[in-house]
Coordinates of C-alpha atoms and ligand atoms in Angstrom, one line a residue:
X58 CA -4.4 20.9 -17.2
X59 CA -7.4 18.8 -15.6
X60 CA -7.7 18.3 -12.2
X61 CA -6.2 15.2 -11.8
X62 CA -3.3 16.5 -13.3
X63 CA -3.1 19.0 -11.3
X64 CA -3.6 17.4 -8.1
X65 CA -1.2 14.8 -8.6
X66 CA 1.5 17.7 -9.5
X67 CA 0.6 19.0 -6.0
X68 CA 0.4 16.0 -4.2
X69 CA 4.3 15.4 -5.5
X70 CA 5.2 18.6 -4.2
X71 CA 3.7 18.1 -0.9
X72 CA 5.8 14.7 -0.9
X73 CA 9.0 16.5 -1.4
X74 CA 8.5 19.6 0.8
X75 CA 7.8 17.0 3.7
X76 CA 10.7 15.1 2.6
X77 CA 13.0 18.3 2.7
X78 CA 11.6 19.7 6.2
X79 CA 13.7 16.1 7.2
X80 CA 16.7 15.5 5.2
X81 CA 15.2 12.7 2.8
X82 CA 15.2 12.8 -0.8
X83 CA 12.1 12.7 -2.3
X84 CA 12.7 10.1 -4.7
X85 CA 12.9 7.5 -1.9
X86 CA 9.0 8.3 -1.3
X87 CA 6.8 5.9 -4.0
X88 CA 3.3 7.5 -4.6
X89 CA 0.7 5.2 -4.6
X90 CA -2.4 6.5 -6.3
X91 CA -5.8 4.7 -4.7
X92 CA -8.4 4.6 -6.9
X93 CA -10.9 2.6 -5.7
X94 CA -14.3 3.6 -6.6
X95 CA -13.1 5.6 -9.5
X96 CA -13.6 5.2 -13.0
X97 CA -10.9 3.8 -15.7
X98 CA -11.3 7.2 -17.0
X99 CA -9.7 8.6 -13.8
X100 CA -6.8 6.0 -13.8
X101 CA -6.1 7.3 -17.5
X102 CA -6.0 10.8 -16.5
X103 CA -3.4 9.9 -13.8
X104 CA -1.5 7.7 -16.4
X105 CA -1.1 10.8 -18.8
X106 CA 0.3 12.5 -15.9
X107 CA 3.1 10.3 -15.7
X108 CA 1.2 8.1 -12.1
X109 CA 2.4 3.9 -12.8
X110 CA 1.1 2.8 -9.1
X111 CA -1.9 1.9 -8.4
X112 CA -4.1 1.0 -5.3
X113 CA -7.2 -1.3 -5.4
X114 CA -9.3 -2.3 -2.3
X115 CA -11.9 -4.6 -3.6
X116 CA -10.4 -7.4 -5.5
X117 CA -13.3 -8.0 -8.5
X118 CA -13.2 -4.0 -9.0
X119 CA -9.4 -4.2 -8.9
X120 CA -9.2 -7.2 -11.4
X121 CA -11.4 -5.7 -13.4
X122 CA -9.6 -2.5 -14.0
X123 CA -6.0 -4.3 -14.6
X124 CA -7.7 -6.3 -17.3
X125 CA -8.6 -3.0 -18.9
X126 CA -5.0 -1.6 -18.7
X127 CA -3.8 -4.8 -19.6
X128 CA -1.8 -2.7 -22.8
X129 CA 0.2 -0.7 -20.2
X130 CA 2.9 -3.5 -19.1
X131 CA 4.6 -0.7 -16.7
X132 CA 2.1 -0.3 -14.3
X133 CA 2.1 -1.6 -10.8
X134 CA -1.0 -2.6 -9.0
X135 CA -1.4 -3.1 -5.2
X136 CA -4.2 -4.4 -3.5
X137 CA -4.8 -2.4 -0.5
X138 CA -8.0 -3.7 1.6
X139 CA -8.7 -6.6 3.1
X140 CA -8.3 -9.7 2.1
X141 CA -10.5 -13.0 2.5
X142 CA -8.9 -16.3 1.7
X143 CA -11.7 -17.0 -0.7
X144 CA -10.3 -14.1 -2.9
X145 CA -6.5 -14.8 -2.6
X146 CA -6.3 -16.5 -6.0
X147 CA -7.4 -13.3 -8.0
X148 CA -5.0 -11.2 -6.0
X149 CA -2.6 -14.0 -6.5
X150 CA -2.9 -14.2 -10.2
X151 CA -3.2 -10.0 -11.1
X152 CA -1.5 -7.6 -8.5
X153 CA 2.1 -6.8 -8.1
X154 CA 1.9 -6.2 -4.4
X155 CA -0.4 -6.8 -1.4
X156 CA -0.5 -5.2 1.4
X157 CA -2.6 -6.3 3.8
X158 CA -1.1 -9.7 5.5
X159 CA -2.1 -10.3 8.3
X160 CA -2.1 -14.1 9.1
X161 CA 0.2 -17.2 7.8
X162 CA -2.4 -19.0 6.2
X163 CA -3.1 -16.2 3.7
X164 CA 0.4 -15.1 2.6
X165 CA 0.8 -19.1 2.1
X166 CA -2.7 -19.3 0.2
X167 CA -0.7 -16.2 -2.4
X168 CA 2.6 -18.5 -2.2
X169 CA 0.4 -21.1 -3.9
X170 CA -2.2 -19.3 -5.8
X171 CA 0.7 -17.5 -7.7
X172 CA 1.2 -18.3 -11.0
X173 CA 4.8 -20.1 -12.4
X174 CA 6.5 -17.5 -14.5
X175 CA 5.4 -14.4 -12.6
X176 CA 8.0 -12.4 -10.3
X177 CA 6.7 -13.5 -6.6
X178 CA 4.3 -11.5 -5.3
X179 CA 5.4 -8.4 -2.9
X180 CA 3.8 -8.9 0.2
X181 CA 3.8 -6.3 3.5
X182 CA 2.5 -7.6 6.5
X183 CA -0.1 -5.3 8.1
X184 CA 0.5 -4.0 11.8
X185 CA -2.4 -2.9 13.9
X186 CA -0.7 -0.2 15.2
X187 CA -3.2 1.8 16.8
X188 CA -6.7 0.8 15.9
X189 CA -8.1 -1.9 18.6
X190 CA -11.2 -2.1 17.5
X191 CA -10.0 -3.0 13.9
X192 CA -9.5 -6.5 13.4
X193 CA -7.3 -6.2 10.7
X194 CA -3.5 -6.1 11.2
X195 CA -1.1 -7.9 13.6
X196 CA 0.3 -6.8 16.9
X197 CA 3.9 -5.8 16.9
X198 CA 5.3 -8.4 19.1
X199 CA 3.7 -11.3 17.1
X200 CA 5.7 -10.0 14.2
X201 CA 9.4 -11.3 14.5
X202 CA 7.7 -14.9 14.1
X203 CA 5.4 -14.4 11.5
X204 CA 8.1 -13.1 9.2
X205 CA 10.1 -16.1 9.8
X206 CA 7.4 -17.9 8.3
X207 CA 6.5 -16.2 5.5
X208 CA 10.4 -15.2 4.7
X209 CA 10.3 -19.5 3.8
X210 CA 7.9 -19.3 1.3
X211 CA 9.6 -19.1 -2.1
X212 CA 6.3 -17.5 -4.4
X213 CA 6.0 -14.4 -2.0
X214 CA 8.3 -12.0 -1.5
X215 CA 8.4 -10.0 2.2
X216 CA 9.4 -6.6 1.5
X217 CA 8.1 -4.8 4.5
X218 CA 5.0 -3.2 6.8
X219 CA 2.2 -1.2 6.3
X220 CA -0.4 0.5 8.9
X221 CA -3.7 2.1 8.7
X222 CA -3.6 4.0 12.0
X223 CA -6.8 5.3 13.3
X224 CA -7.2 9.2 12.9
X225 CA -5.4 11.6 15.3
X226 CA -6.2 14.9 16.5
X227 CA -2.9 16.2 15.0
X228 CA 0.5 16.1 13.6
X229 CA 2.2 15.2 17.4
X230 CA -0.3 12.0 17.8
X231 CA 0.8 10.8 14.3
X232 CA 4.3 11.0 14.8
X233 CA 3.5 9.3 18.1
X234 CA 2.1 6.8 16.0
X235 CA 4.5 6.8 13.1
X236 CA 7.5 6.4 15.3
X237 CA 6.8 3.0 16.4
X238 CA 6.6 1.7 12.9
X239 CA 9.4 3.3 12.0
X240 CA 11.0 1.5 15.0
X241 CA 9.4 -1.6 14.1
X242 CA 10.5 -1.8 10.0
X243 CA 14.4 -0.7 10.6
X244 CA 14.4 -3.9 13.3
X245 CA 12.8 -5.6 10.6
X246 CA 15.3 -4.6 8.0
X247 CA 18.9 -5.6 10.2
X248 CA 17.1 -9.2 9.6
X249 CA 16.4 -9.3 6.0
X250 CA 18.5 -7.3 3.7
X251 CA 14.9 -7.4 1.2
X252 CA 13.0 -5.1 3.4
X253 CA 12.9 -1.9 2.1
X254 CA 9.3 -1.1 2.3
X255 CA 7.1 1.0 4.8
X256 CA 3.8 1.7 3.6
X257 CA 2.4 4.6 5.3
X258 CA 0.8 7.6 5.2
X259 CA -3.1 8.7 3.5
X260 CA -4.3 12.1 2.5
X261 CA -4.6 13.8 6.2
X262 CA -1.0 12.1 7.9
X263 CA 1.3 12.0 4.5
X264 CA 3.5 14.4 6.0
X265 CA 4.2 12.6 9.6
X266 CA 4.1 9.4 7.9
X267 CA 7.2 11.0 5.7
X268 CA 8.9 12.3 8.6
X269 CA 8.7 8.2 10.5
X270 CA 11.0 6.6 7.3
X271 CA 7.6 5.8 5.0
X272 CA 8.3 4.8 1.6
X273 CA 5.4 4.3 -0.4
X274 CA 2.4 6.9 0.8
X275 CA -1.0 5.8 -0.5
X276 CA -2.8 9.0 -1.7
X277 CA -6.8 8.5 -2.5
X278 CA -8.6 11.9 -2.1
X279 CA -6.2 14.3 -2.6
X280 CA -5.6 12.9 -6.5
X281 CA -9.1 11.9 -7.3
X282 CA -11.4 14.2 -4.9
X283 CA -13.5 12.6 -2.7
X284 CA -15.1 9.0 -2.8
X285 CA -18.9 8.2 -3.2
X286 CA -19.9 4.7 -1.9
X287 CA -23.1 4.2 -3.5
X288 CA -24.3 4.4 -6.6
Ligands
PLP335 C1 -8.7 4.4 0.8 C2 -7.4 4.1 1.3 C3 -6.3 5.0 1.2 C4 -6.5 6.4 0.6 O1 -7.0 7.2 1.5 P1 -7.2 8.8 1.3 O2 -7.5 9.3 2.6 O3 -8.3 9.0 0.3 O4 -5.9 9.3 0.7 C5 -5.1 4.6 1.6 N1 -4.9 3.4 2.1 C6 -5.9 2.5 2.3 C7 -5.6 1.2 2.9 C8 -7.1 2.8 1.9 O5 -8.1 1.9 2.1

């Protein structure tokens, strides 16, 4: 068995054993295998192991690598970092899903940009749930309106929330954390039946994140060891 293999076996049974600990099945927990930086070589290893979701931060990296699995019509790609408007039409015409809305103008930009005969792209809005000196993500009380908007537009489909929380000392600050987007996506939910999406949870806060409703954890380093920025 390689390591990838390997790690993605143990990364499921970390998903369940947090799942038990509070009475959820473990099938309602999506893994989402990040693979930025890595090599296609990597993503076919994961493939073998039975992975079909995967995470992409940089759009011309990302784009790239679903041309080259282009054969493999059952994966699902996600783009995971941030977006510029300049870029929406590549995530617009190649992912399944994006996660990182966090203004109108973009999520409209997508609604346009997406191609006629593809499903609508799944869109989450990003909170900034933590983080002030991010820029990225919205607060929680500027939410309510903005998915009013974006629930209108007919190419893009609103399926929930995802947060990058800033690192915490330990498992109590991430509930901490966790609870109020738990809080924040079932209010979500009572007002549109098609929210069933909470995307959080990384390598270091999966199990919190699991224990706060997540639904989709996004797992980087603990599948494909740790990233190297430059070379
Ligand atoms: C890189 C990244 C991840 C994966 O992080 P790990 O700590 O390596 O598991 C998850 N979500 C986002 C948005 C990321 O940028």
């Amino acid at each position: 068995m390689n390591n990838i293999e390997q790690n993605l076996q143990d990364v499921r049974t970390h998903i369940a054993i947090a799942a038990q600990k509070c009475e959820r099945a473990p099938e309602e927990i999506t893994l989402l295998a990040v693979s930025k930086t890595k090599p296609v070589e990597d993503i076919e290893k994961a493939i073998a192991a039975g992975q079909r979701q995967f995470g992409e931060n940089y759009v011309q990296e990302g784009v790239e690598k679903i041309a080259y699995f282009a054969n493999c019509n059952d994966l699902i790609w996600h783009f995971i970092g941030p977006l510029q408007s300049n870029k929406s039409r590549l995530v617009a015409e190649n992912f399944n899903w994006c996660h990182t809305i966090d203004r109108l103008k973009i999520a409209q930009r997508l609604n346009e940009q997406r191609p006629e005969g593809m499903e609508p792209l799944n869109i989450l809005i990003q909170i900034n749930i933590s983080d002030e000196r991010s820029k990225s993500g919205i607060q929680l009380d500027e939410l309510s309106t903005l998915a009013a908007e974006m629930n209108k537009l007919p190419n893009v489909r609103l399926r929930g929330l995802m947060a990058i929380p800033a690192p915490e000392p330990d498992y109590a600050h991430q509930l901490a954390v966790f609870r109020r987007m738990e809080q924040a996506f079932l209010n979500l939910k009572t007002k549109y039946p098609q929210i069933d999406t909470l995307s959080m949870g990384m390598t270091d806060d999966m199990a919190a994140a699991i224990n706060c409703g997540s639904t989709l954890v996004r797992i980087g380093t603990a599948i494909f060891g740790a990233r190297q920025y430059h070379n």
